[in-house]
Structure formats: C-alpha cells, structure tokens
Short mmCIF file of C-alpha atoms and ligand atoms in Angstrom, two decimals:
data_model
loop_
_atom_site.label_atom_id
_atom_site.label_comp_id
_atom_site.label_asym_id
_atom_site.label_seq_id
_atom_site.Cartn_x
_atom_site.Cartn_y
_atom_site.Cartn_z
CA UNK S 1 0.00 0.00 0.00
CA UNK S 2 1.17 3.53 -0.85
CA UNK S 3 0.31 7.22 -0.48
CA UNK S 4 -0.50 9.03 -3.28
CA UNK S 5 1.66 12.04 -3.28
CA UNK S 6 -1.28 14.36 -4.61
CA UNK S 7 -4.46 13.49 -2.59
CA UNK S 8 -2.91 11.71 0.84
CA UNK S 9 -5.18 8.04 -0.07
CA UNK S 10 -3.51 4.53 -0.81
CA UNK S 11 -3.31 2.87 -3.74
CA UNK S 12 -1.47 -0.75 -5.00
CA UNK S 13 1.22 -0.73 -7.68
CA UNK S 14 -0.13 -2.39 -11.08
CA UNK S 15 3.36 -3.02 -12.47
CA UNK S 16 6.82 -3.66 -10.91
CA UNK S 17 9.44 -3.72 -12.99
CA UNK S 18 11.86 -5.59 -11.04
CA UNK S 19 15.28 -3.55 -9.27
CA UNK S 20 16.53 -1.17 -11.69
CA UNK S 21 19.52 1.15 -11.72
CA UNK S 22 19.54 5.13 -12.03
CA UNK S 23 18.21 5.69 -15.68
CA UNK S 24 20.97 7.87 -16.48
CA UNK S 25 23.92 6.32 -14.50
CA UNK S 26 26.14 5.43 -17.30
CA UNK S 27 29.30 3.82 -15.57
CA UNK S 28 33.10 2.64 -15.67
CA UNK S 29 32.97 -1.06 -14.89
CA UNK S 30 35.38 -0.39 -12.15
CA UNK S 31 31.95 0.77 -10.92
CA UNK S 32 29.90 -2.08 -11.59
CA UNK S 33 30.13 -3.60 -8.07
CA UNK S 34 29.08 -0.41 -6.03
CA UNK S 35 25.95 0.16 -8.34
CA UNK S 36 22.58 1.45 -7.18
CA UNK S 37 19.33 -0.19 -7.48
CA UNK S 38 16.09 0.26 -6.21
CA UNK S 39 12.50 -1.46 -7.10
CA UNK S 40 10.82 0.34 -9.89
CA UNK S 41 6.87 0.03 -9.49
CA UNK S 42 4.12 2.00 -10.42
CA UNK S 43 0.67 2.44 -9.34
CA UNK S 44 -2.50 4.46 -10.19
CA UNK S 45 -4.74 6.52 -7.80
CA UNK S 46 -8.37 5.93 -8.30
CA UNK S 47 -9.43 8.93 -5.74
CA UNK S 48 -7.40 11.33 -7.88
CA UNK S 49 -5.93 9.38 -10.87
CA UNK S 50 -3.00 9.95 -10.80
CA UNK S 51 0.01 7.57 -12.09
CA UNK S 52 3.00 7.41 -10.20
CA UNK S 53 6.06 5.81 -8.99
CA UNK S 54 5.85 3.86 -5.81
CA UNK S 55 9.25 4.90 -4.73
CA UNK S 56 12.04 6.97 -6.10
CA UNK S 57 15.41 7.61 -5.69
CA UNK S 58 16.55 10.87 -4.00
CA UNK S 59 16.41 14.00 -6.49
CA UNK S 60 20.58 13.98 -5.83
CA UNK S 61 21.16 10.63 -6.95
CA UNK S 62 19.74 11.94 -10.61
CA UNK S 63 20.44 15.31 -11.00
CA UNK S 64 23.84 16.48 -10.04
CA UNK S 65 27.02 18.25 -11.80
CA UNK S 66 27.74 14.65 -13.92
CA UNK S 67 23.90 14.77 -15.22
CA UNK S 68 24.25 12.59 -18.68
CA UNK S 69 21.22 14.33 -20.81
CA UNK S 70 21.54 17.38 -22.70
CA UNK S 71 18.95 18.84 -24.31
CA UNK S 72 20.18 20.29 -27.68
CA UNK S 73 21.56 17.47 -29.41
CA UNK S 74 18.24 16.96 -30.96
CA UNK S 75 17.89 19.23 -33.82
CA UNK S 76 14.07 17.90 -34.04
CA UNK S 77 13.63 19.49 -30.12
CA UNK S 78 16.16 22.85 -30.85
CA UNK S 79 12.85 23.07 -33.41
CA UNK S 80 10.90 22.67 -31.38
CA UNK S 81 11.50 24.91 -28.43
CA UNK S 82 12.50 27.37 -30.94
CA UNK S 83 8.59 27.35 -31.87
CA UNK S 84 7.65 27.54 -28.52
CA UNK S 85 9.58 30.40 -27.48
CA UNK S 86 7.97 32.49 -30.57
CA UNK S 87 4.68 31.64 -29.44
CA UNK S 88 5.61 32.47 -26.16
CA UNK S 89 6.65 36.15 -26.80
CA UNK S 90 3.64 36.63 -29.03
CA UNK S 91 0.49 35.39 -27.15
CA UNK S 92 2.42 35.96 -23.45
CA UNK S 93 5.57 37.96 -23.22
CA UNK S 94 3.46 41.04 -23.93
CA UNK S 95 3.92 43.37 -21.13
CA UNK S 96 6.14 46.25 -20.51
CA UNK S 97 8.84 44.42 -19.10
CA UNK S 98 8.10 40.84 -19.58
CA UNK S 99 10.08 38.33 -17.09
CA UNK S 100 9.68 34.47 -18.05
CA UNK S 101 10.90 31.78 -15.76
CA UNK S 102 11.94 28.07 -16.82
CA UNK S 103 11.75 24.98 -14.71
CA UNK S 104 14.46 22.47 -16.00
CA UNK S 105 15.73 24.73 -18.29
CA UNK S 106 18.79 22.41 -18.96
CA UNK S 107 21.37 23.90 -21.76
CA UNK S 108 19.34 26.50 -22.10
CA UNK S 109 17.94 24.71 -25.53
CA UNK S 110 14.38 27.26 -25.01
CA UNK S 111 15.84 30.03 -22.66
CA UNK S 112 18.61 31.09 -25.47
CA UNK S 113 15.39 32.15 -27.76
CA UNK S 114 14.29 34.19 -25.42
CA UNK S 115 17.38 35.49 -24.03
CA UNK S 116 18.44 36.35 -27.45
CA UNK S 117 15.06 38.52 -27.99
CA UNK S 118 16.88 40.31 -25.09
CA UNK S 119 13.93 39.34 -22.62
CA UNK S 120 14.06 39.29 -19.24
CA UNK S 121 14.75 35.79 -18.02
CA UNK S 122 15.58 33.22 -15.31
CA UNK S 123 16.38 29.52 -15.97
CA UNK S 124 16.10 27.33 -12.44
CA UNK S 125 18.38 24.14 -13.23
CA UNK S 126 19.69 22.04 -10.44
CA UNK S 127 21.85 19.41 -12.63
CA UNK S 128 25.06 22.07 -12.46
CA UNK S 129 26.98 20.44 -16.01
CA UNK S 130 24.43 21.19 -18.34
CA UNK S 131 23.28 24.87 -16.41
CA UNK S 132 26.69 25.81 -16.50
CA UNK S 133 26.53 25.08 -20.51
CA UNK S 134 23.28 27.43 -20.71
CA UNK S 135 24.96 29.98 -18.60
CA UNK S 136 27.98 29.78 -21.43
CA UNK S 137 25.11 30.41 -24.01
CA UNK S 138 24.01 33.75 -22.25
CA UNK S 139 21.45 32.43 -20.23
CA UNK S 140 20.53 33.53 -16.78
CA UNK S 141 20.67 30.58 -14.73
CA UNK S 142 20.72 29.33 -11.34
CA UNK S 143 21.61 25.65 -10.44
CA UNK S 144 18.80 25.19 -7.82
CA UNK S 145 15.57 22.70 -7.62
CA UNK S 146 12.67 24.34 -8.04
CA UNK S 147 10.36 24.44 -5.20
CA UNK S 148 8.31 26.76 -2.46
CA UNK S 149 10.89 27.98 -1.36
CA UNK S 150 12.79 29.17 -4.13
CA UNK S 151 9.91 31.09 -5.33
CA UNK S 152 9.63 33.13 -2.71
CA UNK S 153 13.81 33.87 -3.33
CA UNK S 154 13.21 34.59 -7.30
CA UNK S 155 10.17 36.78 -6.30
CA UNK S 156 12.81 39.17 -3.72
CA UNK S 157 15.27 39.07 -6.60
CA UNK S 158 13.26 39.49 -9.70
CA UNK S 159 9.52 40.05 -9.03
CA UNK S 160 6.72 38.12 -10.62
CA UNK S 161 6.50 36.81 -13.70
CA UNK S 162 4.71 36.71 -17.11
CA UNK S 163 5.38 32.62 -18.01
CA UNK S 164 6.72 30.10 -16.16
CA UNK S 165 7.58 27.21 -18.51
CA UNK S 166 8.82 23.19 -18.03
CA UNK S 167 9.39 20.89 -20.47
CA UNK S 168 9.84 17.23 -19.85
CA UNK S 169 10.39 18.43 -15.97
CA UNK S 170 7.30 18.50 -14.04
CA UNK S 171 7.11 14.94 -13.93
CA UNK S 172 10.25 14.29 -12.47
CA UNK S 173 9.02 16.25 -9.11
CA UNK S 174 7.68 14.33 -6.17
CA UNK S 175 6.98 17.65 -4.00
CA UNK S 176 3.97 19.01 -6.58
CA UNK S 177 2.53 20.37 -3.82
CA UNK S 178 5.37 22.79 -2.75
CA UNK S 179 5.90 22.96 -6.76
CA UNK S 180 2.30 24.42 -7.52
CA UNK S 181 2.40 26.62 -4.21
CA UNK S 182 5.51 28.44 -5.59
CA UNK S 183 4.16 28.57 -9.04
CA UNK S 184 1.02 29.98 -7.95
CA UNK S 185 2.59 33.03 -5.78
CA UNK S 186 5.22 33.65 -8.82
CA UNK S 187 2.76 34.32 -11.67
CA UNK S 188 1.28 37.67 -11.85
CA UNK S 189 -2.25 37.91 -12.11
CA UNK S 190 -2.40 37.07 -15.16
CA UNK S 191 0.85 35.35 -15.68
CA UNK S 192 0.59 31.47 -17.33
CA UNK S 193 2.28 28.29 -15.91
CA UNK S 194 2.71 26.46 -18.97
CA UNK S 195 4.06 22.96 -19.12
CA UNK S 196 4.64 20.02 -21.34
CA UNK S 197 5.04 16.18 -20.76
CA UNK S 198 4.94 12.92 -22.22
CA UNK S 199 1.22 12.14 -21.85
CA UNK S 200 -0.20 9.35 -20.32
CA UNK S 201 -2.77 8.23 -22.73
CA UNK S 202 -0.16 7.81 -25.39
CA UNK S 203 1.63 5.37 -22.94
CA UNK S 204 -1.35 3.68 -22.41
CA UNK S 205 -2.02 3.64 -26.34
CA UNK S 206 1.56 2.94 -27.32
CA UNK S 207 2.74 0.39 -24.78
CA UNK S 208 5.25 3.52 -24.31
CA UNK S 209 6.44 1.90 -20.52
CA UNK S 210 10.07 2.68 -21.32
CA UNK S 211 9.11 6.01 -20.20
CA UNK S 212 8.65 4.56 -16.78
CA UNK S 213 12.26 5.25 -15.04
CA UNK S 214 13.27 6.51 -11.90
CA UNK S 215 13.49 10.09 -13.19
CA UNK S 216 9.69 10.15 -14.15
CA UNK S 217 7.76 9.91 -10.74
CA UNK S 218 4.45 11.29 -12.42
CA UNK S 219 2.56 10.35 -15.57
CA UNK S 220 -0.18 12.95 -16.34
CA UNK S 221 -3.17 13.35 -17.63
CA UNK S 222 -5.91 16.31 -18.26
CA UNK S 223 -7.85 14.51 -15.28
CA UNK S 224 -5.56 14.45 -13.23
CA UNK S 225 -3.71 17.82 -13.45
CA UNK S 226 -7.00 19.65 -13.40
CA UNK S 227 -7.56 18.05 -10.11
CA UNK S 228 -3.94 19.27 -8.83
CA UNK S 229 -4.27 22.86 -10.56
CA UNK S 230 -7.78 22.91 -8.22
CA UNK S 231 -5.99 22.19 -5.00
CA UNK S 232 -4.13 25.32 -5.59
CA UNK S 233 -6.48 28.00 -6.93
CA UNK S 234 -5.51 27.28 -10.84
CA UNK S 235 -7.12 25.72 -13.62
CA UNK S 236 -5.97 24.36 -16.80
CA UNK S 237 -7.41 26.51 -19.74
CA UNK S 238 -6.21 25.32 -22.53
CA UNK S 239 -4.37 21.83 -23.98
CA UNK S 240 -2.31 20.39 -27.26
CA UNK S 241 -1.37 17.51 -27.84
CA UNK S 242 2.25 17.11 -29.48
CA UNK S 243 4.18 14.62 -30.67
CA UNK S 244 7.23 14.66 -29.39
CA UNK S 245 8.80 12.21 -27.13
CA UNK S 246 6.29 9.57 -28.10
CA UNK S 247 3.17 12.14 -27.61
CA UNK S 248 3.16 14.51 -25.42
CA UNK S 249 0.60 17.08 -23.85
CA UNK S 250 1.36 21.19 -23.07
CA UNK S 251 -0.99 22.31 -19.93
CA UNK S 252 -1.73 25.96 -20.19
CA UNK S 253 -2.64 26.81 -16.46
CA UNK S 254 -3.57 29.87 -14.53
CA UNK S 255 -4.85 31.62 -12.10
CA UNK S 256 -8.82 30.44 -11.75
CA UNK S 257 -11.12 32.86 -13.49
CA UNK S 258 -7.97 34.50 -15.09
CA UNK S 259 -8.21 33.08 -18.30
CA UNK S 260 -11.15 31.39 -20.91
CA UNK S 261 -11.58 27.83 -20.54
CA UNK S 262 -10.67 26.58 -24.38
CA UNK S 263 -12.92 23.72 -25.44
CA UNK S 264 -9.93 21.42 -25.85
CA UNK S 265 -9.95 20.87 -22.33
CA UNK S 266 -13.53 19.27 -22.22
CA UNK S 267 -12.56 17.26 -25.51
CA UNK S 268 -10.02 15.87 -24.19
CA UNK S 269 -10.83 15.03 -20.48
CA UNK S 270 -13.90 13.02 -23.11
CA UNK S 271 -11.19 11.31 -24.73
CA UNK S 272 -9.49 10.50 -21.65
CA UNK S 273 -12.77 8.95 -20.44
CA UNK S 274 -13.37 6.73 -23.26
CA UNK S 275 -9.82 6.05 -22.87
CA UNK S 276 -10.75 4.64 -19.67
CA UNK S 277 -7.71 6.31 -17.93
CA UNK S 278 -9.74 7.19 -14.77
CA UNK S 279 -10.63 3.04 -14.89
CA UNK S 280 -8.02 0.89 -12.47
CA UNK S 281 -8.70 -2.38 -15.14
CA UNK S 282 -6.95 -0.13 -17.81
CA UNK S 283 -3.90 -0.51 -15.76
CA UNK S 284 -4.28 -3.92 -15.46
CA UNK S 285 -4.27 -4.40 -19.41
CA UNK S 286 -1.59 -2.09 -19.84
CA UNK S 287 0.44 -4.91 -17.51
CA UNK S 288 -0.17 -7.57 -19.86
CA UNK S 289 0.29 -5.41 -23.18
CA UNK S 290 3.90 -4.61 -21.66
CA UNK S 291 4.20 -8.29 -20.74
CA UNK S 292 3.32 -9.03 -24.20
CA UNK S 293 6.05 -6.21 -25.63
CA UNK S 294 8.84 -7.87 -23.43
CA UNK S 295 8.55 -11.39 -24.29
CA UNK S 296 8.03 -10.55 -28.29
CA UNK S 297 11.58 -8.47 -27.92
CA UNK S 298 13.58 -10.82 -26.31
CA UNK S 299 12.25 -13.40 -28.96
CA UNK S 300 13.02 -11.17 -31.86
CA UNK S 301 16.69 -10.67 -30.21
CA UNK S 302 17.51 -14.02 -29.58
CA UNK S 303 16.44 -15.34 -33.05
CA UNK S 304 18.58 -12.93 -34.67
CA UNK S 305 21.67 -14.04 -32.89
CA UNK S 306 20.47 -17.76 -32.98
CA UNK S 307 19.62 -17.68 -36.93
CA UNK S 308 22.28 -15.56 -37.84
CA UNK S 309 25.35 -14.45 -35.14
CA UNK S 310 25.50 -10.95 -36.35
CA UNK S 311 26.20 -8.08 -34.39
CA UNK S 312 22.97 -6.19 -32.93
CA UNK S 313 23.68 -2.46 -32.56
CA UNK S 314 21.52 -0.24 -30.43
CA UNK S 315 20.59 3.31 -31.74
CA UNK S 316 20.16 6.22 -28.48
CA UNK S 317 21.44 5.59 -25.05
CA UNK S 318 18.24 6.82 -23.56
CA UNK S 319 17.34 6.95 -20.08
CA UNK S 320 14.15 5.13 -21.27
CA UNK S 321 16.28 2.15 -22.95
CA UNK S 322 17.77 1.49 -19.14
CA UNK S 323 14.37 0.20 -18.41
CA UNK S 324 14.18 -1.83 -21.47
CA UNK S 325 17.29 -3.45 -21.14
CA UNK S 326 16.77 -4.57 -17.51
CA UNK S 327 13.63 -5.22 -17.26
CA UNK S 328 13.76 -7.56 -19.92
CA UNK S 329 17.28 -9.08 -19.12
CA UNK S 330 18.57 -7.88 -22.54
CA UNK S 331 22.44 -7.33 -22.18
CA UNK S 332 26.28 -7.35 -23.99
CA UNK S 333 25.13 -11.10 -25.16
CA UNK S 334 22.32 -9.45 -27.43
CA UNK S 335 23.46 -6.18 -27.66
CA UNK S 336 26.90 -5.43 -29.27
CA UNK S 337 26.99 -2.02 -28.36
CA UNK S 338 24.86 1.33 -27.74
CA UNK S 339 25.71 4.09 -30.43
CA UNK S 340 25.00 8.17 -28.97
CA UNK S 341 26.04 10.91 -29.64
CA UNK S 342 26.66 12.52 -25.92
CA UNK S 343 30.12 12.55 -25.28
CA UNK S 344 29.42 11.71 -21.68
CA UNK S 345 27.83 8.98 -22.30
CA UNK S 346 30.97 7.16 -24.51
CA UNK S 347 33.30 5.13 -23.54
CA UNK S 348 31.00 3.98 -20.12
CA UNK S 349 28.51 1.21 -19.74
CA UNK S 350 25.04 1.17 -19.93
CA UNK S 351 22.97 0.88 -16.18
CA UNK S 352 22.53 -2.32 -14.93
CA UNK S 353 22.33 -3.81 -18.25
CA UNK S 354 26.38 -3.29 -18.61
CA UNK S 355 26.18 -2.83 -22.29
CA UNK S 356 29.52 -0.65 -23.74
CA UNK S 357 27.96 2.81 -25.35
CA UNK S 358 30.08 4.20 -28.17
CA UNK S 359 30.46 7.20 -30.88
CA UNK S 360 27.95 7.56 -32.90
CA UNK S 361 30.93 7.32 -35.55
CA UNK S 362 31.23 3.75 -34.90
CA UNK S 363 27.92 2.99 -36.36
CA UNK S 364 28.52 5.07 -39.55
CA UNK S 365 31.88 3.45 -39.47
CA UNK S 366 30.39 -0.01 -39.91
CA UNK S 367 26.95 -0.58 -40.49
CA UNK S 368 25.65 -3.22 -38.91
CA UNK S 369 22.71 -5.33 -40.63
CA UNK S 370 19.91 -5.08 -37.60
CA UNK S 371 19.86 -1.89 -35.11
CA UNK S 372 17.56 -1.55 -31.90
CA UNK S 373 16.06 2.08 -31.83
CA UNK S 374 16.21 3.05 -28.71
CA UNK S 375 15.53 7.16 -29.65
CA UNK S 376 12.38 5.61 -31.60
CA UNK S 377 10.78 8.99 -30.20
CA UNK S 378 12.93 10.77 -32.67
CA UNK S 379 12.77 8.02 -35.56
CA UNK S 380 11.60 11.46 -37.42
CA UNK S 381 15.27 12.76 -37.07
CA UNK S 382 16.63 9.95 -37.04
CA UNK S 383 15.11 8.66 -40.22
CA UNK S 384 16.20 11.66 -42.35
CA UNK S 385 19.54 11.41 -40.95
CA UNK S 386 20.15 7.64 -41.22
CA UNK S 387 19.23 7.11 -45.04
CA UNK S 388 22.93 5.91 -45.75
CA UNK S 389 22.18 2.83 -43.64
CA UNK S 390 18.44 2.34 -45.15
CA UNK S 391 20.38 2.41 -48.57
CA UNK S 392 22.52 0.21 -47.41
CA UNK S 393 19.69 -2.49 -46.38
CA UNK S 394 20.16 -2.55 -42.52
CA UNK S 395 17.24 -3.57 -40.44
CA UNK S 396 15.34 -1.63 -37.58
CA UNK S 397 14.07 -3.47 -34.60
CA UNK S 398 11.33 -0.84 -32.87
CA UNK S 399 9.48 -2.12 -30.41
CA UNK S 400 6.83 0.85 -29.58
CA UNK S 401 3.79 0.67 -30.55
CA UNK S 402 4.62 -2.92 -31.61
CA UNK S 403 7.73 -4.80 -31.72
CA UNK S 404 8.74 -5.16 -35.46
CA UNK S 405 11.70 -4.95 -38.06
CA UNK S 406 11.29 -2.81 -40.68
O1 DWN P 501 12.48 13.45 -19.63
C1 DWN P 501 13.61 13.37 -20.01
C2 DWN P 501 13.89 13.56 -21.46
C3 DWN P 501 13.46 14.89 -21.97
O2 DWN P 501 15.24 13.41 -21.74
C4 DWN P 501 14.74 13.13 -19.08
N1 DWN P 501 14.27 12.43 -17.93
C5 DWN P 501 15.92 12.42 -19.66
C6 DWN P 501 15.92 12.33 -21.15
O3 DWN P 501 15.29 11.11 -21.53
P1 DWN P 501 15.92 10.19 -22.68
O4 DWN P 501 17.36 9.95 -22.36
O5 DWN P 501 15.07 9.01 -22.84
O6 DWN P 501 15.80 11.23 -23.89
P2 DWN P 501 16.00 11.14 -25.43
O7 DWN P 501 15.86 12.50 -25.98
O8 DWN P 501 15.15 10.11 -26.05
O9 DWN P 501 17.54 10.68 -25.59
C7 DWN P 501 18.07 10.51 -26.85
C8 DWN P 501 19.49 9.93 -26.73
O10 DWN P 501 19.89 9.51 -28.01
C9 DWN P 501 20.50 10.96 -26.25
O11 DWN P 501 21.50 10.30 -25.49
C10 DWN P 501 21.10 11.48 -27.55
C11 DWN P 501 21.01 10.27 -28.44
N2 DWN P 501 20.81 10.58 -29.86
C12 DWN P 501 21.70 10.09 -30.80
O12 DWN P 501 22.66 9.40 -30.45
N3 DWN P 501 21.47 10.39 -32.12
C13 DWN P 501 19.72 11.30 -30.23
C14 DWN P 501 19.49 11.61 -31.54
C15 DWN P 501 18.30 12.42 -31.97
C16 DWN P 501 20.41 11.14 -32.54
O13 DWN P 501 20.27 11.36 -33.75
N1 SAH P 502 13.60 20.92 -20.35
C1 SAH P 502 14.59 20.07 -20.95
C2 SAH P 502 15.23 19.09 -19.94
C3 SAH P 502 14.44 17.89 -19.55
S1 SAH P 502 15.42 16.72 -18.61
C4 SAH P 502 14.01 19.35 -22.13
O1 SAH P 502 12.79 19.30 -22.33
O2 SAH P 502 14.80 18.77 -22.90
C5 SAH P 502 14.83 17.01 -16.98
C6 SAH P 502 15.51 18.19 -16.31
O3 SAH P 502 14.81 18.51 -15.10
C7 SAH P 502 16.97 17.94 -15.92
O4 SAH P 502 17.78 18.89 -16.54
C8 SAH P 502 16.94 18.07 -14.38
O5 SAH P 502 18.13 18.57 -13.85
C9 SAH P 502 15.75 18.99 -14.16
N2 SAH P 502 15.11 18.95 -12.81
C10 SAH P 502 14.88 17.88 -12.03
N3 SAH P 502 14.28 18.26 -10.87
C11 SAH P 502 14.11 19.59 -10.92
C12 SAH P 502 13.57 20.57 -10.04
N4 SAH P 502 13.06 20.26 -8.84
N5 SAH P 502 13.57 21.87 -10.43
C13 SAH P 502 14.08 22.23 -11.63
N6 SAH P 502 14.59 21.34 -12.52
C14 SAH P 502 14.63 20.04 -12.17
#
C-alpha cells in the first residue's frame, strides 16, 4: 500500500518492474560492483488518478554536476523549443517588461530564444553540467531545484513573472505540492504556468512503458492535473497535444477565473474517459500489453543471434532504454553495443544492463545489418539522418507501438 503524493489516499502498484539502476547512471565497470538499485513500481490513484512511482530515488542521486542528458543534441527538439519560445513572446511575453521563468531549463535549448530577444529571463536548473553550458550560451541561470521555497527567493530578486515554462520536468518532481504553491505566488495575475510532458494516454495507447524510469515519478493526464491545478487556486485553460517524445501534452494553467476555458480541455478530459484512464482495469491491461512487448523483444533478439550471429547495434542511449534493457534481461550477449552521440555517455557502460555505449561514428563506421532504436521517439530525425544505412539495407528493430523490423 502507498500514499499518493497528490491526494494523501492509498493505492497498489499495477506493475513492478523488477530492481533497476539510475536511468541515467552510465558507468566505468570499475563501478559495476558499487551500483545502485532500487525497485521500480508503479501504481495508479483511483481517488485522484493519478500515475505514479511507488518509490524513487533521491532528487541527488539523478540530477547532479555529472547529469548525462543534454537537451540540444536533438535538432528535431532545438525546433521545437525554438517554436515555442515564438509563441511564447507573441500570445504571453506582452507586457512592458516581460520576465519568463523556466523549470528544468537544462542547456538553455528554449531560454537562449528568449534570451536572445533580449527578454528578461531566469532559468532554475539544479543538474550544475548542463546549467553551467546554458549559462555559457548567455542564459541567466541558477543551479537550484525548483520548489516553495525558491519562489519566494526569485520573487525578492526578480519580481513576478509573465510565463513560467517546463518541459519534460514536471514529472520528475515528487513535492507538486510545494511545486504548484511556488508557481502559484510567482505568476502575476495574469501570468501562465505552462508545461509540457509525455502524456499518459499515449503510454497507455503505445505500450510507451520505457518512459517509466526513476526520473519520471508522475505520468499525467488532463484529469488528473485539473484536479492538482484545483488544490491550488488554478485551472488548466487550454491543452495540445504534441508529438514529441512519443506524444506529449502542453498544460496551459492559470490563475482560476484568469483566463477562458478553451474547449480542448472538455474534448479531451472526453477522450481520456473513453480512454478509460480514470478506470483501475486499464492498468491492469496495460500490464499484460507490456508483458506481451517484453517477451516478443527478447524473442526477436535471440532469433537474430540464434539464426544468424551478427552483431545487434543499439541506436540512443536513452534513459528510457535502461528500463528496457533490464527489465527484460537484454544485455552485452544481445546487444553489441549502444551508439550516442553525448560525449558523456561514450566510452561507459550502460545501467545495470552493462552494455559498452560508443560514438555515434562507430555505427557510420560499420553498419551493422539489424539496429535496436532506442531514440524511436525521434525516428523522425533519425530517419532523415540515417538514409545511408536504409540504402545500405540494414534492419530496424522498434518495439513501440509494436515490436517489429522494418
Ligand atoms: O524526460 C527526459 C527527457 C526529456 O530526456 C529526461 N528524464 C531524460 C531524457 O530522456 P531520454 O534519455 O530518454 O531522452 P531522449 O531525448 O530520447 O535521448 C536521446 C538519446 O539519443 C540521447 O543520449 C542522444 C542520443 N541521440 C543520438 O545518439 N542520435 C539522439 C538523436 C536524436 C540522434 O540522432
Ligand atoms: N527541459 C529540458 C530538460 C528535460 S530533462 C528538455 O525538455 O529537454 C529534466 C531536467 O529537469 C533535468 O535537466 C533536471 O536537472 C531537471 N530537474 C529535475 N528536478 C528539478 C527541479 N526540482 N527543479 C528544476 N529542474 C529540475
């Protein structure tokens, strides 16, 4: 039994996952011996449905001055923040002065749109390697979770603010409470909290439970944020859908009565109902659909090195493939290697799976004939990048929303 971090009643895990490491704790194997694990589960709340982790690791273990992801080496997301931040300074940067505030702001891969329209601007980042990269970029940044209490400290330095954005942060928080509180005393007025995540009912539609890692404590819908935004005088106004990381969903929140309600709200808490996402036997079949997606994997990996011996590459050290790999016992013995393109990430091992992840050069250096794509939520990118290898006739094993080669 567990308490649900948002409305205080208990609630059983549907999944476990088995003990998994840190997502992004790519390691030496002199390292191997001291590593972490702890038991990834996840339940649902009925009272406020809400999906979340049973247990997480503390916020230091995961974001600290060695933190492995970095933002802008997608060009598909430098797009797409790029988008965002016009929008931004034409529907809400409109004021006199206009100060906008980031959650998560990582290497700045939004802020440095905005900070190069010379607005006023403050990026809140605790993992210290990547800030310190946005702070190179010009910036403003502080390396400092976001909570409460630091609200109350940008209010005394800065005043209030206009936007307050996240992407791909909010649900990585396990103190929403303090979170919301400090949101709702920054905004002005009429200010907008406006945040974006990868969205449950796409994981529920896509079999998507690689985004389930200790990093991602909450998995959101429209139900269950309005709920949250209620607890502290806010209300969602306005949603859209977008596609990337596997489908994602941008809450427009704001003060209650401070903004029109869009329609797209009641459309889509509709679709979430016929969805059944507020139903706990939707949970249930999502346990045996991911069952399903890890025994068809490890069959397609093991006949491929039974029928023919050659190497297996994997595409994308995510933080999502850690769950992948350990949770279905795929390691070195299926996987040759992991190929990314984060130099951090080189030359280590990936977590708990032990697998060696190398320069992207190494792929292009010698194709191999089947690759695993671990970044399949930026097979877009990827796809228009890779056509050497298509050409070529190599294989891609995806396993979301199906496992397949194509
Ligand atoms: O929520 C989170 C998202 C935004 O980013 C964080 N908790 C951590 C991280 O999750 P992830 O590691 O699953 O994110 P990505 O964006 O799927 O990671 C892509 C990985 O693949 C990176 O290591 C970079 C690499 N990559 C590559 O080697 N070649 C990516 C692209 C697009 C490529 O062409
Ligand atoms: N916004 C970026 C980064 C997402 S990765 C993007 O969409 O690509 C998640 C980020 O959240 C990491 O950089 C991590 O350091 C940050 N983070 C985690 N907890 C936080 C907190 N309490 N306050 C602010 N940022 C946090």
């Amino acid at each position: 039994m567990t308490t649900c971090r948002i409305c205080d009643k208990n609630f059983e895990p549907f999944i476990s996952f088995g003990d998994m490491p840190i997502a992004n704790g790519f390691l030496a194997e002199k390292d191997f011996s001291d590593e972490y694990f702890f038991g990834l589960a996840t339940g649902f709340c009925e009272h406020c449905n809400m999906v979340q982790l049973i247990d997480q690791p503390a916020r230091e273990m995961m974001f600290h001055d060695e933190y492995a992801f970095f933002s802008s080496l997608s060009s598909g997301m430098r797009n797409h923040f790029a988008e965002f931040a016009e929008k931004l300074q034409a529907e809400f940067l409109i004021s006199d002065d206009p100060f906008a505030v980031e959650i998560g702001s990582n290497d700045g891969i939004m802020l440095k749109n905005i900070a190069q329209a010379g607005i006023r601007h403050l990026g809140v980042e605790p993992s210290a390697n990547v800030a310190q990269v946005a702070s190179d970029n010009g910036v403003n940044t502080i390396s400092s979770f976001f909570d409460e209490a630091l609200a109350a400290q940008i209010i005394a330095d800065y005043g209030h603010a206009d936007t307050i954005t996240s992407a791909n942060v909010i649900c990585h928080i396990p103190y929403l409470h303090s979170v919301f509180a400090g949101i709702e005393t920054l905004l002005k007025p009429t200010g907008v909290f406006i945040y974006e995540d990868p969205y449950l009912g796409d994981i529920v539609e896509k079999v998507s439970y690689d985004q389930i890692y200790d990093e991602h404590v909450f998995f959101f819908s429209v139900m269950s944020v309005s709920k949250l935004a209620a607890m502290h005088n806010m209300e969602v106004f306005d949603v859209e859908h977008l596609s990337t990381h596997g489908g994602s969903m941008r809450y427009y929140i704001a003060k209650k009565g401070s903004h029109p309600i869009s329609e797209n709200v009641a459309r889509q808490l509709q679709k979430e109902q016929q969805l059944g996402l507020d139903q706990a036997n939707t949970y249930d079949e999502l346990r045996k659909r991911i069952e399903k997606s890890r025994t068809d994997l490890v069959a397609i990996l093991e006949k491929i090195k039974a029928e023919t011996g050659k190497p297996v590459v994997a595409y994308g050290a995510t933080s999502k493939s850690t769950t992948v790999t350990n949770y279905c016992g795929i390691g070195p013995d299926l996987i040759d290697y992991i190929c990314d393109t984060t130099p951090l990430k080189q030359g280590k091992f990936s977590p708990g799976s032990h697998i060696p992840v190398k320069p992207y050069e190494d792929f292009l250096a010698d194709y191999p004939d089947y690759t695993l794509l671990f970044a399949w939520n930026h097979s877009k990118e990827i796809m228009a990048k890779e056509e050497g290898y298509n050409k070529h006739g190599g294989k891609w094993i995806v396993y979301v929303p199906e496992v397949k080669i194509t």
